[in-house]
Amino acid sequence: MRLWLAAAFPLMVVGPAHGASGPFISLANTDFIVLISFLLFVAAIFYFKAPQFAAKLIDGRIDIIRRRMDEALDIKHEAQRKLNDMDSLKMQAASDAEDIRQQAIAEASRAKAEAERNLRELALHRMDDARERIAAAEAEAIAHIRNQAIDVAVEVAAGVIAKSLDDREGRESTARSIAAIDRHFDRQA
């Protein structure tokens, strides 16, 4: 900085010296007065250490800016880390969602297969029950028809025997026939 001032000083002095009218070193010459004022101002600046003060202010400002830049860089790194964490969480969540979806599909398939199997078993069970009821009803109907046929046959036989035999002999024969039929059916039942 001092080198700059040393180079600039002759240029400042030469300019006003050539442009002034009359003697240069005179209190009547405004250029000389301005030059003296300027030199006193520059001397005062150096005497009161204004360049060092300005340098300290600038250095302090540079330190503040540097700290803020470091903080901003730290914030940027933290934000980048959080963004990476969020990206990994997002990918993990997508993976978990896909796993849950696959599990739900598999569970739905298992539930559907089990429901179909249960429905088939229920249908087969109901068909077996219906067959058993039909067979029981058929057997009951056959037994009922057989019993009615026997009753009709017995009545017809009793009437035929009663006509062909006398009353006493017919009653005894009828009683024996009925007893024989009853014994026959008691054995079957």
Short mmCIF file of N, CA, C and O in Angstrom, two decimals, residues 65-157:
data_model
loop_
_atom_site.label_atom_id
_atom_site.label_comp_id
_atom_site.label_asym_id
_atom_site.label_seq_id
_atom_site.Cartn_x
_atom_site.Cartn_y
_atom_site.Cartn_z
N ILE A 65 -17.61 -13.10 7.31
CA ILE A 65 -18.07 -13.71 6.06
C ILE A 65 -17.57 -15.15 5.96
O ILE A 65 -18.31 -16.06 5.57
N ARG A 66 -16.29 -15.36 6.36
CA ARG A 66 -15.73 -16.71 6.32
C ARG A 66 -16.51 -17.65 7.25
O ARG A 66 -16.82 -18.78 6.89
N ARG A 67 -16.81 -17.14 8.49
CA ARG A 67 -17.60 -17.97 9.43
C ARG A 67 -18.98 -18.28 8.87
O ARG A 67 -19.47 -19.41 8.96
N ARG A 68 -19.60 -17.26 8.28
CA ARG A 68 -20.92 -17.48 7.69
C ARG A 68 -20.86 -18.46 6.52
O ARG A 68 -21.75 -19.29 6.35
N MET A 69 -19.78 -18.36 5.74
CA MET A 69 -19.62 -19.31 4.63
C MET A 69 -19.40 -20.72 5.17
O MET A 69 -19.95 -21.68 4.62
N ASP A 70 -18.60 -20.84 6.26
CA ASP A 70 -18.39 -22.16 6.87
C ASP A 70 -19.71 -22.71 7.43
O ASP A 70 -20.02 -23.89 7.27
N GLU A 71 -20.49 -21.81 8.08
CA GLU A 71 -21.79 -22.24 8.59
C GLU A 71 -22.70 -22.67 7.44
O GLU A 71 -23.41 -23.67 7.54
N ALA A 72 -22.68 -21.87 6.37
CA ALA A 72 -23.50 -22.21 5.21
C ALA A 72 -23.06 -23.54 4.61
O ALA A 72 -23.90 -24.36 4.22
N LEU A 73 -21.75 -23.76 4.57
CA LEU A 73 -21.23 -25.03 4.06
C LEU A 73 -21.65 -26.19 4.96
O LEU A 73 -22.06 -27.25 4.47
N ASP A 74 -21.57 -25.96 6.29
CA ASP A 74 -22.03 -26.99 7.22
C ASP A 74 -23.52 -27.28 7.05
O ASP A 74 -23.96 -28.43 7.04
N ILE A 75 -24.29 -26.20 6.89
CA ILE A 75 -25.73 -26.37 6.66
C ILE A 75 -25.99 -27.11 5.36
O ILE A 75 -26.86 -27.99 5.28
N LYS A 76 -25.19 -26.77 4.34
CA LYS A 76 -25.34 -27.45 3.06
C LYS A 76 -25.04 -28.94 3.21
O LYS A 76 -25.78 -29.78 2.69
N HIS A 77 -23.94 -29.27 3.93
CA HIS A 77 -23.59 -30.68 4.13
C HIS A 77 -24.67 -31.40 4.94
O HIS A 77 -25.03 -32.54 4.62
N GLU A 78 -25.19 -30.73 5.96
CA GLU A 78 -26.26 -31.32 6.77
C GLU A 78 -27.51 -31.55 5.92
O GLU A 78 -28.17 -32.59 6.01
N ALA A 79 -27.84 -30.54 5.11
CA ALA A 79 -29.01 -30.67 4.23
C ALA A 79 -28.80 -31.81 3.23
O ALA A 79 -29.73 -32.58 2.96
N GLN A 80 -27.59 -31.93 2.69
CA GLN A 80 -27.30 -33.01 1.75
C GLN A 80 -27.41 -34.37 2.44
O GLN A 80 -27.96 -35.31 1.88
N ARG A 81 -26.90 -34.44 3.68
CA ARG A 81 -27.00 -35.69 4.43
C ARG A 81 -28.46 -36.05 4.70
O ARG A 81 -28.89 -37.18 4.52
N LYS A 82 -29.24 -35.03 5.10
CA LYS A 82 -30.67 -35.28 5.35
C LYS A 82 -31.39 -35.66 4.07
O LYS A 82 -32.27 -36.52 4.08
N LEU A 83 -31.02 -35.03 2.96
CA LEU A 83 -31.62 -35.39 1.67
C LEU A 83 -31.28 -36.83 1.32
O LEU A 83 -32.15 -37.59 0.88
N ASN A 84 -30.03 -37.23 1.54
CA ASN A 84 -29.64 -38.62 1.28
C ASN A 84 -30.40 -39.57 2.20
O ASN A 84 -30.84 -40.64 1.77
N ASP A 85 -30.54 -39.17 3.48
CA ASP A 85 -31.32 -39.99 4.42
C ASP A 85 -32.76 -40.12 3.96
O ASP A 85 -33.35 -41.21 4.01
N MET A 86 -33.33 -39.00 3.52
CA MET A 86 -34.72 -39.02 3.05
C MET A 86 -34.86 -39.89 1.79
O MET A 86 -35.83 -40.62 1.65
N ASP A 87 -33.86 -39.79 0.91
CA ASP A 87 -33.90 -40.64 -0.29
C ASP A 87 -33.84 -42.11 0.08
O ASP A 87 -34.57 -42.93 -0.48
N SER A 88 -32.95 -42.44 1.04
CA SER A 88 -32.85 -43.85 1.44
C SER A 88 -34.13 -44.28 2.15
O SER A 88 -34.61 -45.41 1.94
N LEU A 89 -34.71 -43.39 2.96
CA LEU A 89 -35.98 -43.73 3.61
C LEU A 89 -37.09 -43.90 2.58
O LEU A 89 -37.95 -44.79 2.71
N LYS A 90 -37.07 -43.05 1.56
CA LYS A 90 -38.08 -43.14 0.50
C LYS A 90 -37.94 -44.47 -0.23
O LYS A 90 -38.94 -45.15 -0.49
N MET A 91 -36.71 -44.85 -0.55
CA MET A 91 -36.49 -46.12 -1.24
C MET A 91 -36.88 -47.29 -0.33
O MET A 91 -37.49 -48.27 -0.79
N GLN A 92 -36.55 -47.19 0.95
CA GLN A 92 -36.92 -48.24 1.91
C GLN A 92 -38.43 -48.35 2.01
O GLN A 92 -38.99 -49.45 2.05
N ALA A 93 -39.10 -47.19 2.08
CA ALA A 93 -40.57 -47.19 2.17
C ALA A 93 -41.18 -47.80 0.91
O ALA A 93 -42.15 -48.56 0.99
N ALA A 94 -40.62 -47.48 -0.25
CA ALA A 94 -41.12 -48.06 -1.50
C ALA A 94 -40.91 -49.57 -1.50
O ALA A 94 -41.79 -50.33 -1.92
N SER A 95 -39.74 -50.00 -1.02
CA SER A 95 -39.46 -51.43 -0.94
C SER A 95 -40.41 -52.11 0.04
O SER A 95 -40.95 -53.18 -0.26
N ASP A 96 -40.62 -51.48 1.20
CA ASP A 96 -41.55 -52.04 2.19
C ASP A 96 -42.97 -52.11 1.63
O ASP A 96 -43.69 -53.10 1.84
N ALA A 97 -43.37 -51.06 0.91
CA ALA A 97 -44.72 -51.04 0.32
C ALA A 97 -44.86 -52.17 -0.70
O ALA A 97 -45.90 -52.84 -0.75
N GLU A 98 -43.83 -52.39 -1.49
CA GLU A 98 -43.88 -53.49 -2.47
C GLU A 98 -43.95 -54.84 -1.77
O GLU A 98 -44.70 -55.73 -2.19
N ASP A 99 -43.16 -55.00 -0.68
CA ASP A 99 -43.23 -56.25 0.08
C ASP A 99 -44.62 -56.47 0.66
O ASP A 99 -45.16 -57.58 0.60
N ILE A 100 -45.20 -55.41 1.21
CA ILE A 100 -46.55 -55.52 1.78
C ILE A 100 -47.55 -55.87 0.69
O ILE A 100 -48.46 -56.69 0.89
N ARG A 101 -47.40 -55.25 -0.49
CA ARG A 101 -48.31 -55.54 -1.59
C ARG A 101 -48.19 -57.00 -2.02
O ARG A 101 -49.20 -57.69 -2.23
N GLN A 102 -46.95 -57.49 -2.12
CA GLN A 102 -46.74 -58.89 -2.51
C GLN A 102 -47.31 -59.83 -1.46
O GLN A 102 -47.93 -60.85 -1.80
N GLN A 103 -47.13 -59.49 -0.18
CA GLN A 103 -47.69 -60.32 0.89
C GLN A 103 -49.21 -60.32 0.83
O GLN A 103 -49.85 -61.35 1.04
N ALA A 104 -49.79 -59.16 0.56
CA ALA A 104 -51.25 -59.06 0.47
C ALA A 104 -51.77 -59.89 -0.70
O ALA A 104 -52.80 -60.58 -0.57
N ILE A 105 -51.06 -59.86 -1.82
CA ILE A 105 -51.48 -60.66 -2.98
C ILE A 105 -51.39 -62.14 -2.64
O ILE A 105 -52.31 -62.92 -2.94
N ALA A 106 -50.28 -62.54 -2.01
CA ALA A 106 -50.11 -63.95 -1.64
C ALA A 106 -51.18 -64.37 -0.63
O ALA A 106 -51.77 -65.46 -0.75
N GLU A 107 -51.46 -63.51 0.35
CA GLU A 107 -52.48 -63.83 1.36
C GLU A 107 -53.86 -63.92 0.72
O GLU A 107 -54.65 -64.79 1.06
N ALA A 108 -54.14 -63.02 -0.22
CA ALA A 108 -55.43 -63.06 -0.92
C ALA A 108 -55.55 -64.35 -1.73
O ALA A 108 -56.63 -64.97 -1.76
N SER A 109 -54.47 -64.76 -2.37
CA SER A 109 -54.49 -66.02 -3.14
C SER A 109 -54.73 -67.20 -2.22
O SER A 109 -55.53 -68.10 -2.54
N ARG A 110 -54.03 -67.20 -1.07
CA ARG A 110 -54.23 -68.30 -0.10
C ARG A 110 -55.67 -68.30 0.42
O ARG A 110 -56.30 -69.36 0.53
N ALA A 111 -56.18 -67.12 0.73
CA ALA A 111 -57.55 -67.03 1.25
C ALA A 111 -58.56 -67.48 0.19
O ALA A 111 -59.54 -68.17 0.51
N LYS A 112 -58.32 -67.11 -1.06
CA LYS A 112 -59.22 -67.50 -2.14
C LYS A 112 -59.20 -69.02 -2.31
O LYS A 112 -60.25 -69.66 -2.43
N ALA A 113 -57.99 -69.61 -2.31
CA ALA A 113 -57.87 -71.06 -2.47
C ALA A 113 -58.54 -71.77 -1.30
O ALA A 113 -59.27 -72.77 -1.48
N GLU A 114 -58.35 -71.26 -0.09
CA GLU A 114 -58.97 -71.89 1.09
C GLU A 114 -60.49 -71.76 1.03
O GLU A 114 -61.21 -72.70 1.35
N ALA A 115 -60.98 -70.59 0.59
CA ALA A 115 -62.43 -70.40 0.47
C ALA A 115 -63.01 -71.35 -0.57
O ALA A 115 -64.09 -71.94 -0.35
N GLU A 116 -62.31 -71.51 -1.70
CA GLU A 116 -62.79 -72.45 -2.73
C GLU A 116 -62.79 -73.87 -2.20
O GLU A 116 -63.74 -74.63 -2.43
N ARG A 117 -61.74 -74.25 -1.48
CA ARG A 117 -61.67 -75.59 -0.90
C ARG A 117 -62.80 -75.79 0.11
O ARG A 117 -63.50 -76.81 0.09
N ASN A 118 -63.01 -74.80 0.98
CA ASN A 118 -64.09 -74.90 1.97
C ASN A 118 -65.45 -74.98 1.30
O ASN A 118 -66.33 -75.73 1.75
N LEU A 119 -65.64 -74.23 0.22
CA LEU A 119 -66.90 -74.25 -0.51
C LEU A 119 -67.13 -75.62 -1.15
O LEU A 119 -68.25 -76.16 -1.10
N ARG A 120 -66.07 -76.21 -1.73
CA ARG A 120 -66.20 -77.55 -2.32
C ARG A 120 -66.54 -78.58 -1.24
O ARG A 120 -67.41 -79.43 -1.43
N GLU A 121 -65.84 -78.48 -0.09
CA GLU A 121 -66.11 -79.41 1.00
C GLU A 121 -67.53 -79.26 1.51
O GLU A 121 -68.22 -80.26 1.76
N LEU A 122 -67.99 -78.01 1.63
CA LEU A 122 -69.36 -77.77 2.08
C LEU A 122 -70.37 -78.33 1.07
O LEU A 122 -71.35 -78.97 1.47
N ALA A 123 -70.11 -78.12 -0.22
CA ALA A 123 -71.02 -78.65 -1.25
C ALA A 123 -71.04 -80.17 -1.21
O ALA A 123 -72.13 -80.79 -1.27
N LEU A 124 -69.87 -80.79 -1.08
CA LEU A 124 -69.82 -82.26 -1.00
C LEU A 124 -70.52 -82.76 0.25
O LEU A 124 -71.26 -83.76 0.19
N HIS A 125 -70.32 -82.08 1.36
CA HIS A 125 -70.97 -82.48 2.61
C HIS A 125 -72.49 -82.36 2.48
O HIS A 125 -73.23 -83.26 2.90
N ARG A 126 -72.95 -81.28 1.88
CA ARG A 126 -74.41 -81.11 1.70
C ARG A 126 -74.97 -82.14 0.73
O ARG A 126 -76.08 -82.64 0.93
N MET A 127 -74.18 -82.47 -0.31
CA MET A 127 -74.65 -83.50 -1.25
C MET A 127 -74.73 -84.85 -0.54
O MET A 127 -75.71 -85.61 -0.73
N ASP A 128 -73.75 -85.17 0.30
CA ASP A 128 -73.78 -86.42 1.06
C ASP A 128 -74.98 -86.45 2.00
O ASP A 128 -75.69 -87.46 2.10
N ASP A 129 -75.22 -85.31 2.68
CA ASP A 129 -76.38 -85.23 3.57
C ASP A 129 -77.67 -85.43 2.79
O ASP A 129 -78.59 -86.14 3.23
N ALA A 130 -77.75 -84.79 1.61
CA ALA A 130 -78.96 -84.91 0.79
C ALA A 130 -79.14 -86.36 0.33
O ALA A 130 -80.26 -86.90 0.36
N ARG A 131 -78.05 -87.01 -0.06
CA ARG A 131 -78.14 -88.42 -0.48
C ARG A 131 -78.62 -89.30 0.68
O ARG A 131 -79.45 -90.19 0.48
N GLU A 132 -78.04 -89.03 1.86
CA GLU A 132 -78.45 -89.82 3.03
C GLU A 132 -79.92 -89.60 3.34
O GLU A 132 -80.65 -90.56 3.64
N ARG A 133 -80.38 -88.34 3.28
CA ARG A 133 -81.80 -88.06 3.55
C ARG A 133 -82.69 -88.69 2.49
O ARG A 133 -83.75 -89.23 2.80
N ILE A 134 -82.23 -88.63 1.24
CA ILE A 134 -83.02 -89.26 0.16
C ILE A 134 -83.08 -90.76 0.37
O ILE A 134 -84.16 -91.39 0.24
N ALA A 135 -81.94 -91.35 0.72
CA ALA A 135 -81.91 -92.81 0.94
C ALA A 135 -82.80 -93.18 2.12
O ALA A 135 -83.55 -94.17 2.08
N ALA A 136 -82.74 -92.36 3.20
CA ALA A 136 -83.57 -92.64 4.38
C ALA A 136 -85.04 -92.49 4.03
O ALA A 136 -85.89 -93.32 4.42
N ALA A 137 -85.38 -91.42 3.27
CA ALA A 137 -86.78 -91.21 2.88
C ALA A 137 -87.25 -92.32 1.96
O ALA A 137 -88.39 -92.80 2.06
N GLU A 138 -86.35 -92.75 1.07
CA GLU A 138 -86.69 -93.85 0.16
C GLU A 138 -86.94 -95.14 0.93
O GLU A 138 -87.92 -95.85 0.69
N ALA A 139 -86.06 -95.43 1.90
CA ALA A 139 -86.22 -96.64 2.71
C ALA A 139 -87.50 -96.56 3.53
O ALA A 139 -88.26 -97.56 3.66
N GLU A 140 -87.78 -95.37 4.06
CA GLU A 140 -89.00 -95.20 4.84
C GLU A 140 -90.23 -95.37 3.96
O GLU A 140 -91.22 -96.01 4.36
N ALA A 141 -90.18 -94.81 2.76
CA ALA A 141 -91.32 -94.94 1.84
C ALA A 141 -91.51 -96.40 1.44
O ALA A 141 -92.66 -96.90 1.39
N ILE A 142 -90.40 -97.09 1.16
CA ILE A 142 -90.50 -98.51 0.79
C ILE A 142 -91.08 -99.31 1.95
O ILE A 142 -91.97 -100.16 1.76
N ALA A 143 -90.61 -99.04 3.17
CA ALA A 143 -91.12 -99.75 4.34
C ALA A 143 -92.60 -99.46 4.54
O ALA A 143 -93.39 -100.36 4.84
N HIS A 144 -92.99 -98.20 4.34
CA HIS A 144 -94.39 -97.82 4.51
C HIS A 144 -95.26 -98.51 3.46
O HIS A 144 -96.34 -99.06 3.78
N ILE A 145 -94.78 -98.50 2.21
CA ILE A 145 -95.54 -99.17 1.14
C ILE A 145 -95.61 -100.66 1.39
O ILE A 145 -96.66 -101.29 1.22
N ARG A 146 -94.50 -101.24 1.84
CA ARG A 146 -94.48 -102.67 2.15
C ARG A 146 -95.49 -103.00 3.26
O ARG A 146 -96.24 -103.97 3.18
N ASN A 147 -95.46 -102.14 4.32
CA ASN A 147 -96.40 -102.37 5.41
C ASN A 147 -97.84 -102.24 4.95
O ASN A 147 -98.72 -103.04 5.34
N GLN A 148 -98.12 -101.26 4.11
CA GLN A 148 -99.49 -101.11 3.60
C GLN A 148 -99.85 -102.31 2.72
O GLN A 148 -100.99 -102.81 2.78
N ALA A 149 -98.88 -102.74 1.91
CA ALA A 149 -99.15 -103.89 1.04
C ALA A 149 -99.43 -105.14 1.89
O ALA A 149 -100.32 -105.94 1.57
N ILE A 150 -98.67 -105.29 2.96
CA ILE A 150 -98.87 -106.44 3.84
C ILE A 150 -100.24 -106.36 4.50
O ILE A 150 -100.98 -107.35 4.58
N ASP A 151 -100.57 -105.13 4.98
CA ASP A 151 -101.88 -104.96 5.62
C ASP A 151 -103.01 -105.29 4.64
O ASP A 151 -103.99 -105.98 4.99
N VAL A 152 -102.88 -104.81 3.41
CA VAL A 152 -103.90 -105.08 2.39
C VAL A 152 -103.94 -106.58 2.08
O VAL A 152 -105.03 -107.19 1.98
N ALA A 153 -102.76 -107.18 1.98
CA ALA A 153 -102.71 -108.61 1.67
C ALA A 153 -103.32 -109.42 2.81
O ALA A 153 -104.03 -110.41 2.58
N VAL A 154 -103.04 -109.01 4.02
CA VAL A 154 -103.59 -109.72 5.17
C VAL A 154 -105.11 -109.60 5.18
O VAL A 154 -105.84 -110.57 5.42
N GLU A 155 -105.60 -108.40 4.91
CA GLU A 155 -107.05 -108.21 4.90
C GLU A 155 -107.70 -109.05 3.79
O GLU A 155 -108.75 -109.68 3.99
N VAL A 156 -107.06 -109.01 2.61
CA VAL A 156 -107.60 -109.80 1.49
C VAL A 156 -107.54 -111.28 1.83
O VAL A 156 -108.51 -112.04 1.60
N ALA A 157 -106.43 -111.72 2.38
CA ALA A 157 -106.28 -113.14 2.72
C ALA A 157 -107.29 -113.53 3.80
O ALA A 157 -107.89 -114.62 3.76
#
